[in-house]
PDB file of C-alpha atoms and ligand atoms in Angstrom:
ATOM      1  CA  MET A   1     268.461 224.387  68.235  1.00  0.00           C
ATOM      2  CA  ASP A   2     265.864 226.512  69.981  1.00  0.00           C
ATOM      3  CA  ILE A   3     264.018 223.824  71.899  1.00  0.00           C
ATOM      4  CA  ALA A   4     261.526 226.197  73.506  1.00  0.00           C
ATOM      5  CA  ALA A   5     260.605 227.684  70.120  1.00  0.00           C
ATOM      6  CA  ASN A   6     260.254 224.221  68.604  1.00  0.00           C
ATOM      7  CA  ILE A   7     257.915 223.119  71.376  1.00  0.00           C
ATOM      8  CA  THR A   8     255.815 226.232  70.951  1.00  0.00           C
ATOM      9  CA  ALA A   9     255.637 225.603  67.204  1.00  0.00           C
ATOM     10  CA  ILE A  10     254.614 221.946  67.640  1.00  0.00           C
ATOM     11  CA  ARG A  11     251.955 222.918  70.184  1.00  0.00           C
ATOM     12  CA  GLU A  12     250.618 225.476  67.756  1.00  0.00           C
ATOM     13  CA  ARG A  13     250.493 222.878  64.959  1.00  0.00           C
ATOM     14  CA  ILE A  14     248.682 220.437  67.274  1.00  0.00           C
ATOM     15  CA  SER A  15     246.186 223.112  68.115  1.00  0.00           C
ATOM     16  CA  VAL A  16     245.614 224.087  64.460  1.00  0.00           C
ATOM     17  CA  ILE A  17     245.103 220.502  63.304  1.00  0.00           C
ATOM     18  CA  CYS A  18     242.769 219.766  66.231  1.00  0.00           C
ATOM     19  CA  ASN A  19     240.675 222.789  65.373  1.00  0.00           C
ATOM     20  CA  SER A  20     240.528 221.799  61.725  1.00  0.00           C
ATOM     21  CA  CYS A  21     239.282 218.282  62.516  1.00  0.00           C
ATOM     22  CA  GLY A  22     237.044 219.179  65.437  1.00  0.00           C
ATOM     23  CA  ARG A  23     239.112 217.652  68.228  1.00  0.00           C
ATOM     24  CA  ASP A  24     239.944 219.104  71.620  1.00  0.00           C
ATOM     25  CA  PRO A  25     243.705 219.866  71.739  1.00  0.00           C
ATOM     26  CA  GLY A  26     243.566 218.905  75.402  1.00  0.00           C
ATOM     27  CA  GLN A  27     243.013 215.314  74.305  1.00  0.00           C
ATOM     28  CA  VAL A  28     246.319 215.111  72.462  1.00  0.00           C
ATOM     29  CA  ARG A  29     249.446 214.801  74.570  1.00  0.00           C
ATOM     30  CA  LEU A  30     252.847 215.600  73.170  1.00  0.00           C
ATOM     31  CA  VAL A  31     255.507 213.066  74.163  1.00  0.00           C
ATOM     32  CA  ALA A  32     258.907 214.685  73.618  1.00  0.00           C
ATOM     33  CA  VAL A  33     261.207 211.898  72.418  1.00  0.00           C
ATOM     34  CA  SER A  34     264.591 212.721  73.912  1.00  0.00           C
ATOM     35  CA  LYS A  35     266.566 209.592  73.047  1.00  0.00           C
ATOM     36  CA  LYS A  36     270.228 210.218  72.224  1.00  0.00           C
ATOM     37  CA  LYS A  37     269.869 213.826  73.410  1.00  0.00           C
ATOM     38  CA  PRO A  38     271.622 215.209  76.501  1.00  0.00           C
ATOM     39  CA  THR A  39     269.840 215.919  79.752  1.00  0.00           C
ATOM     40  CA  ALA A  40     270.459 219.655  79.217  1.00  0.00           C
ATOM     41  CA  ASP A  41     268.049 219.458  76.260  1.00  0.00           C
ATOM     42  CA  ILE A  42     265.452 217.796  78.466  1.00  0.00           C
ATOM     43  CA  GLU A  43     265.902 220.469  81.123  1.00  0.00           C
ATOM     44  CA  ALA A  44     265.396 223.114  78.429  1.00  0.00           C
ATOM     45  CA  ALA A  45     262.179 221.419  77.322  1.00  0.00           C
ATOM     46  CA  ILE A  46     260.920 221.192  80.910  1.00  0.00           C
ATOM     47  CA  ALA A  47     261.690 224.881  81.372  1.00  0.00           C
ATOM     48  CA  ALA A  48     259.606 225.522  78.252  1.00  0.00           C
ATOM     49  CA  GLY A  49     256.671 223.772  79.900  1.00  0.00           C
ATOM     50  CA  GLN A  50     256.981 220.307  78.331  1.00  0.00           C
ATOM     51  CA  PRO A  51     255.846 217.700  80.891  1.00  0.00           C
ATOM     52  CA  VAL A  52     256.157 214.288  79.161  1.00  0.00           C
ATOM     53  CA  PHE A  53     259.249 212.588  77.718  1.00  0.00           C
ATOM     54  CA  GLY A  54     259.764 209.372  75.802  1.00  0.00           C
ATOM     55  CA  GLU A  55     262.912 207.261  75.858  1.00  0.00           C
ATOM     56  CA  SER A  56     263.816 204.147  73.861  1.00  0.00           C
ATOM     57  CA  TYR A  57     266.824 202.579  75.562  1.00  0.00           C
ATOM     58  CA  VAL A  58     266.624 201.294  79.134  1.00  0.00           C
ATOM     59  CA  GLN A  59     270.039 202.317  80.436  1.00  0.00           C
ATOM     60  CA  GLU A  60     269.869 205.756  78.872  1.00  0.00           C
ATOM     61  CA  CYS A  61     266.317 206.206  80.089  1.00  0.00           C
ATOM     62  CA  VAL A  62     267.142 205.380  83.708  1.00  0.00           C
ATOM     63  CA  ALA A  63     270.288 207.498  83.716  1.00  0.00           C
ATOM     64  CA  LYS A  64     268.342 210.504  82.476  1.00  0.00           C
ATOM     65  CA  ILE A  65     265.459 210.034  84.886  1.00  0.00           C
ATOM     66  CA  ASP A  66     267.966 210.012  87.722  1.00  0.00           C
ATOM     67  CA  ALA A  67     269.885 213.020  86.371  1.00  0.00           C
ATOM     68  CA  VAL A  68     267.086 215.359  85.352  1.00  0.00           C
ATOM     69  CA  GLN A  69     266.184 217.874  88.050  1.00  0.00           C
ATOM     70  CA  GLY A  70     262.868 219.215  86.832  1.00  0.00           C
ATOM     71  CA  ALA A  71     259.579 217.375  87.272  1.00  0.00           C
ATOM     72  CA  ALA A  72     258.725 215.204  84.285  1.00  0.00           C
ATOM     73  CA  GLU A  73     256.625 212.202  83.398  1.00  0.00           C
ATOM     74  CA  TRP A  74     258.548 209.452  81.609  1.00  0.00           C
ATOM     75  CA  HIS A  75     257.265 207.040  79.008  1.00  0.00           C
ATOM     76  CA  PHE A  76     259.242 204.084  77.717  1.00  0.00           C
ATOM     77  CA  ILE A  77     258.666 203.706  73.972  1.00  0.00           C
ATOM     78  CA  GLY A  78     261.429 201.396  72.714  1.00  0.00           C
ATOM     79  CA  ALA A  79     261.964 197.673  72.261  1.00  0.00           C
ATOM     80  CA  LEU A  80     262.096 196.128  75.721  1.00  0.00           C
ATOM     81  CA  GLN A  81     263.823 192.961  76.854  1.00  0.00           C
ATOM     82  CA  SER A  82     262.202 191.254  79.812  1.00  0.00           C
ATOM     83  CA  ASN A  83     265.432 191.105  81.815  1.00  0.00           C
ATOM     84  CA  LYS A  84     265.635 194.921  81.764  1.00  0.00           C
ATOM     85  CA  VAL A  85     262.123 195.639  82.972  1.00  0.00           C
ATOM     86  CA  LYS A  86     263.296 195.760  86.580  1.00  0.00           C
ATOM     87  CA  TYR A  87     265.330 198.901  85.928  1.00  0.00           C
ATOM     88  CA  LEU A  88     262.222 200.793  84.822  1.00  0.00           C
ATOM     89  CA  ARG A  89     260.108 199.835  87.810  1.00  0.00           C
ATOM     90  CA  GLY A  90     258.741 202.846  89.631  1.00  0.00           C
ATOM     91  CA  LYS A  91     260.395 205.240  87.204  1.00  0.00           C
ATOM     92  CA  VAL A  92     258.144 205.299  84.159  1.00  0.00           C
ATOM     93  CA  ALA A  93     254.458 206.165  84.041  1.00  0.00           C
ATOM     94  CA  MET A  94     253.716 204.326  80.821  1.00  0.00           C
ATOM     95  CA  ILE A  95     255.277 201.619  78.651  1.00  0.00           C
ATOM     96  CA  HIS A  96     254.163 201.994  75.021  1.00  0.00           C
ATOM     97  CA  SER A  97     255.900 198.921  73.646  1.00  0.00           C
ATOM     98  CA  VAL A  98     254.280 195.823  75.144  1.00  0.00           C
ATOM     99  CA  ASP A  99     254.093 193.288  72.332  1.00  0.00           C
ATOM    100  CA  ARG A 100     254.142 189.853  73.964  1.00  0.00           C
ATOM    101  CA  LEU A 101     252.693 188.077  76.957  1.00  0.00           C
ATOM    102  CA  SER A 102     256.062 187.176  78.497  1.00  0.00           C
ATOM    103  CA  LEU A 103     256.984 190.872  78.628  1.00  0.00           C
ATOM    104  CA  ALA A 104     253.636 191.855  80.136  1.00  0.00           C
ATOM    105  CA  LYS A 105     254.057 189.147  82.779  1.00  0.00           C
ATOM    106  CA  GLU A 106     257.494 190.433  83.745  1.00  0.00           C
ATOM    107  CA  ILE A 107     256.204 194.026  83.985  1.00  0.00           C
ATOM    108  CA  ASP A 108     253.360 192.720  86.148  1.00  0.00           C
ATOM    109  CA  ARG A 109     255.820 190.825  88.352  1.00  0.00           C
ATOM    110  CA  GLN A 110     258.137 193.795  88.814  1.00  0.00           C
ATOM    111  CA  TRP A 111     255.442 196.389  89.540  1.00  0.00           C
ATOM    112  CA  GLY A 112     253.712 193.828  91.758  1.00  0.00           C
ATOM    113  CA  LYS A 113     256.727 193.744  94.052  1.00  0.00           C
ATOM    114  CA  HIS A 114     255.764 197.218  95.220  1.00  0.00           C
ATOM    115  CA  LYS A 115     252.037 196.536  94.932  1.00  0.00           C
ATOM    116  CA  ASP A 116     252.049 199.133  92.222  1.00  0.00           C
ATOM    117  CA  CYS A 117     250.475 199.318  88.776  1.00  0.00           C
ATOM    118  CA  VAL A 118     251.742 200.751  85.495  1.00  0.00           C
ATOM    119  CA  ASP A 119     249.923 201.938  82.384  1.00  0.00           C
ATOM    120  CA  ILE A 120     250.816 200.032  79.235  1.00  0.00           C
ATOM    121  CA  LEU A 121     249.978 200.152  75.553  1.00  0.00           C
ATOM    122  CA  ILE A 122     249.939 197.151  73.259  1.00  0.00           C
ATOM    123  CA  GLN A 123     252.279 197.746  70.326  1.00  0.00           C
ATOM    124  CA  ILE A 124     251.000 196.604  66.950  1.00  0.00           C
ATOM    125  CA  ASN A 125     253.317 195.963  63.996  1.00  0.00           C
ATOM    126  CA  LEU A 126     250.846 197.172  61.379  1.00  0.00           C
ATOM    127  CA  GLY A 127     253.140 196.752  58.411  1.00  0.00           C
ATOM    128  CA  GLU A 128     254.317 193.357  59.738  1.00  0.00           C
ATOM    129  CA  GLU A 129     257.867 194.596  59.213  1.00  0.00           C
ATOM    130  CA  ALA A 130     260.558 192.174  60.375  1.00  0.00           C
ATOM    131  CA  SER A 131     262.666 195.083  61.656  1.00  0.00           C
ATOM    132  CA  LYS A 132     259.977 196.331  64.012  1.00  0.00           C
ATOM    133  CA  ALA A 133     258.541 195.149  67.279  1.00  0.00           C
ATOM    134  CA  GLY A 134     254.852 194.676  67.840  1.00  0.00           C
ATOM    135  CA  THR A 135     252.270 191.958  67.720  1.00  0.00           C
ATOM    136  CA  THR A 136     250.300 191.400  64.526  1.00  0.00           C
ATOM    137  CA  LEU A 137     246.805 192.687  63.892  1.00  0.00           C
ATOM    138  CA  ALA A 138     245.633 189.083  63.845  1.00  0.00           C
ATOM    139  CA  GLN A 139     247.091 188.279  67.260  1.00  0.00           C
ATOM    140  CA  ALA A 140     246.326 191.565  68.980  1.00  0.00           C
ATOM    141  CA  VAL A 141     242.953 190.659  70.459  1.00  0.00           C
ATOM    142  CA  GLU A 142     244.280 187.407  71.884  1.00  0.00           C
ATOM    143  CA  LEU A 143     247.247 189.220  73.454  1.00  0.00           C
ATOM    144  CA  VAL A 144     244.957 191.827  75.013  1.00  0.00           C
ATOM    145  CA  ARG A 145     242.788 189.043  76.449  1.00  0.00           C
ATOM    146  CA  GLN A 146     245.843 187.354  77.960  1.00  0.00           C
ATOM    147  CA  VAL A 147     247.317 190.530  79.426  1.00  0.00           C
ATOM    148  CA  ALA A 148     244.053 191.939  80.783  1.00  0.00           C
ATOM    149  CA  PRO A 149     243.913 189.726  83.927  1.00  0.00           C
ATOM    150  CA  LEU A 150     247.383 190.828  85.118  1.00  0.00           C
ATOM    151  CA  ARG A 151     246.774 193.008  88.135  1.00  0.00           C
ATOM    152  CA  HIS A 152     249.825 195.237  88.074  1.00  0.00           C
ATOM    153  CA  VAL A 153     249.468 196.475  84.523  1.00  0.00           C
ATOM    154  CA  ARG A 154     246.633 198.527  83.101  1.00  0.00           C
ATOM    155  CA  ILE A 155     246.046 198.385  79.347  1.00  0.00           C
ATOM    156  CA  ARG A 156     245.286 201.946  78.268  1.00  0.00           C
ATOM    157  CA  GLY A 157     245.336 201.567  74.500  1.00  0.00           C
ATOM    158  CA  LEU A 158     247.468 200.808  71.455  1.00  0.00           C
ATOM    159  CA  MET A 159     250.720 202.023  69.950  1.00  0.00           C
ATOM    160  CA  ALA A 160     252.152 201.677  66.460  1.00  0.00           C
ATOM    161  CA  LEU A 161     255.241 202.623  64.517  1.00  0.00           C
ATOM    162  CA  PRO A 162     253.937 202.252  60.924  1.00  0.00           C
ATOM    163  CA  PRO A 163     256.108 201.889  57.838  1.00  0.00           C
ATOM    164  CA  TRP A 164     257.989 205.012  56.816  1.00  0.00           C
ATOM    165  CA  TYR A 165     256.822 207.072  53.861  1.00  0.00           C
ATOM    166  CA  ASP A 166     258.045 210.521  52.849  1.00  0.00           C
ATOM    167  CA  ASP A 167     254.441 211.482  52.224  1.00  0.00           C
ATOM    168  CA  PRO A 168     252.540 211.234  55.515  1.00  0.00           C
ATOM    169  CA  GLU A 169     249.322 210.714  53.557  1.00  0.00           C
ATOM    170  CA  HIS A 170     250.593 207.230  52.788  1.00  0.00           C
ATOM    171  CA  VAL A 171     250.720 206.479  56.504  1.00  0.00           C
ATOM    172  CA  ARG A 172     247.089 207.477  57.040  1.00  0.00           C
ATOM    173  CA  PRO A 173     245.620 204.013  56.311  1.00  0.00           C
ATOM    174  CA  TYR A 174     247.839 202.527  59.030  1.00  0.00           C
ATOM    175  CA  PHE A 175     246.722 205.088  61.592  1.00  0.00           C
ATOM    176  CA  ARG A 176     243.137 204.356  60.602  1.00  0.00           C
ATOM    177  CA  GLN A 177     243.739 200.628  61.053  1.00  0.00           C
ATOM    178  CA  LEU A 178     245.049 201.184  64.572  1.00  0.00           C
ATOM    179  CA  LYS A 179     241.999 203.251  65.469  1.00  0.00           C
ATOM    180  CA  GLN A 180     239.681 200.571  64.067  1.00  0.00           C
ATOM    181  CA  LEU A 181     241.466 197.879  66.044  1.00  0.00           C
ATOM    182  CA  ALA A 182     241.121 199.954  69.218  1.00  0.00           C
ATOM    183  CA  GLU A 183     237.391 200.334  68.563  1.00  0.00           C
ATOM    184  CA  GLN A 184     237.059 196.610  67.941  1.00  0.00           C
ATOM    185  CA  ILE A 185     238.828 195.817  71.220  1.00  0.00           C
ATOM    186  CA  ALA A 186     236.869 198.454  73.145  1.00  0.00           C
ATOM    187  CA  ALA A 187     233.632 196.840  71.928  1.00  0.00           C
ATOM    188  CA  LEU A 188     234.654 193.589  73.663  1.00  0.00           C
ATOM    189  CA  ASP A 189     234.321 195.450  76.959  1.00  0.00           C
ATOM    190  CA  LEU A 190     237.059 193.439  78.663  1.00  0.00           C
ATOM    191  CA  PRO A 191     237.658 194.096  82.354  1.00  0.00           C
ATOM    192  CA  ASN A 192     240.824 196.110  83.078  1.00  0.00           C
ATOM    193  CA  VAL A 193     241.126 197.172  79.416  1.00  0.00           C
ATOM    194  CA  SER A 194     240.702 200.745  78.254  1.00  0.00           C
ATOM    195  CA  MET A 195     241.243 201.788  74.643  1.00  0.00           C
ATOM    196  CA  GLN A 196     241.424 205.481  75.410  1.00  0.00           C
ATOM    197  CA  GLU A 197     244.989 206.034  74.236  1.00  0.00           C
ATOM    198  CA  LEU A 198     246.323 205.803  70.703  1.00  0.00           C
ATOM    199  CA  SER A 199     250.066 206.411  70.551  1.00  0.00           C
ATOM    200  CA  MET A 200     250.825 207.181  66.913  1.00  0.00           C
ATOM    201  CA  GLY A 201     252.495 209.881  64.867  1.00  0.00           C
ATOM    202  CA  MET A 202     256.052 211.226  64.903  1.00  0.00           C
ATOM    203  CA  SER A 203     257.787 214.390  63.706  1.00  0.00           C
ATOM    204  CA  HIS A 204     256.847 214.065  60.048  1.00  0.00           C
ATOM    205  CA  ASP A 205     253.357 212.631  60.346  1.00  0.00           C
ATOM    206  CA  PHE A 206     251.822 213.639  63.677  1.00  0.00           C
ATOM    207  CA  GLU A 207     249.229 215.886  62.078  1.00  0.00           C
ATOM    208  CA  VAL A 208     247.799 213.040  60.008  1.00  0.00           C
ATOM    209  CA  ALA A 209     247.913 210.833  63.125  1.00  0.00           C
ATOM    210  CA  ILE A 210     245.906 213.418  65.074  1.00  0.00           C
ATOM    211  CA  GLU A 211     243.314 213.572  62.309  1.00  0.00           C
ATOM    212  CA  GLU A 212     242.986 209.806  62.658  1.00  0.00           C
ATOM    213  CA  GLY A 213     242.586 209.886  66.436  1.00  0.00           C
ATOM    214  CA  ALA A 214     246.036 209.939  68.071  1.00  0.00           C
ATOM    215  CA  THR A 215     245.994 210.875  71.768  1.00  0.00           C
ATOM    216  CA  LEU A 216     249.763 210.584  72.263  1.00  0.00           C
ATOM    217  CA  VAL A 217     252.130 211.857  69.563  1.00  0.00           C
ATOM    218  CA  ARG A 218     255.797 210.937  69.930  1.00  0.00           C
ATOM    219  CA  VAL A 219     257.891 213.766  68.536  1.00  0.00           C
ATOM    220  CA  GLY A 220     261.692 213.802  68.661  1.00  0.00           C
ATOM    221  CA  THR A 221     263.478 215.419  65.731  1.00  0.00           C
ATOM    222  CA  ALA A 222     261.068 218.329  65.367  1.00  0.00           C
ATOM    223  CA  ILE A 223     261.792 219.332  68.983  1.00  0.00           C
ATOM    224  CA  PHE A 224     265.420 218.371  69.600  1.00  0.00           C
ATOM    225  CA  GLY A 225     266.864 218.294  66.068  1.00  0.00           C
ATOM    226  CA  ALA A 226     268.388 215.399  64.125  1.00  0.00           C
ATOM    227  CA  ARG A 227     269.943 212.568  66.099  1.00  0.00           C
TER     228      ARG A 227
HETATM  229  C1  PLP B 301     262.613 207.899  67.896  1.00  0.00           C
HETATM  230  C2  PLP B 301     261.181 207.553  68.002  1.00  0.00           C
HETATM  231  C3  PLP B 301     260.189 208.525  67.779  1.00  0.00           C
HETATM  232  C4  PLP B 301     260.488 209.957  67.363  1.00  0.00           C
HETATM  233  O1  PLP B 301     260.776 210.020  66.025  1.00  0.00           O
HETATM  234  P1  PLP B 301     261.034 211.463  65.309  1.00  0.00           P
HETATM  235  O2  PLP B 301     260.935 211.145  63.868  1.00  0.00           O
HETATM  236  O3  PLP B 301     262.392 211.898  65.726  1.00  0.00           O
HETATM  237  O4  PLP B 301     259.979 212.371  65.776  1.00  0.00           O
HETATM  238  C5  PLP B 301     258.873 208.138  67.952  1.00  0.00           C
HETATM  239  N1  PLP B 301     258.539 206.889  68.319  1.00  0.00           N
HETATM  240  C6  PLP B 301     259.457 205.942  68.543  1.00  0.00           C
HETATM  241  C7  PLP B 301     259.025 204.593  68.951  1.00  0.00           C
HETATM  242  C8  PLP B 301     260.805 206.246  68.392  1.00  0.00           C
HETATM  243  O5  PLP B 301     261.714 205.279  68.606  1.00  0.00           O
END
């Protein structure tokens, strides 16, 4: 697995798709999803110039952050239990998977201990799949309203993990829905709420996600190989 070559190829694809849909490639950040991959792979990606990594499991995430030598920004993207939030405090720059008020309150409490603040995204379960985390489209606005007043979290946008289809074109309507929801929430002009970030798109569908407005694409397999 040539991680450096894979990163170069993904960057090139991001650039090509941005040019074709009139977006600035600088507005799309690649989050290299390194879950279940060894720290040596992360070091190789850092050496290739990759600055941002996503992890899905708390223990693994913390162990890697502590072990990796190179400078990196860490995002937590997986299902998160409230009792594990404390382990992430001060270590991650963004949590993509906030889907309930109780979790947001615990993040607020933990970051508040150090009078610190963390960027979060509200995760939406667009397909309302039982197997996936995320609040529903119907409840999203209410959740954003409830989380907004918390002083140690900053809502930066939305995240989704839409249903899987072999053909990424079938995922497009979900990406579009997330963008529309973000616009709807942005129009409410709530204090402490920004809808600048849209975390959507993975190895097989990030190009479609970028066409629909993704600002953070979470790519694992296409960089590090199959898990
Ligand atoms: C694993 C994972 C990814 C990366 O998926 P790939 O298909 O390997 O690119 C993206 N987002 C989330 C939330 C994940 O858990």
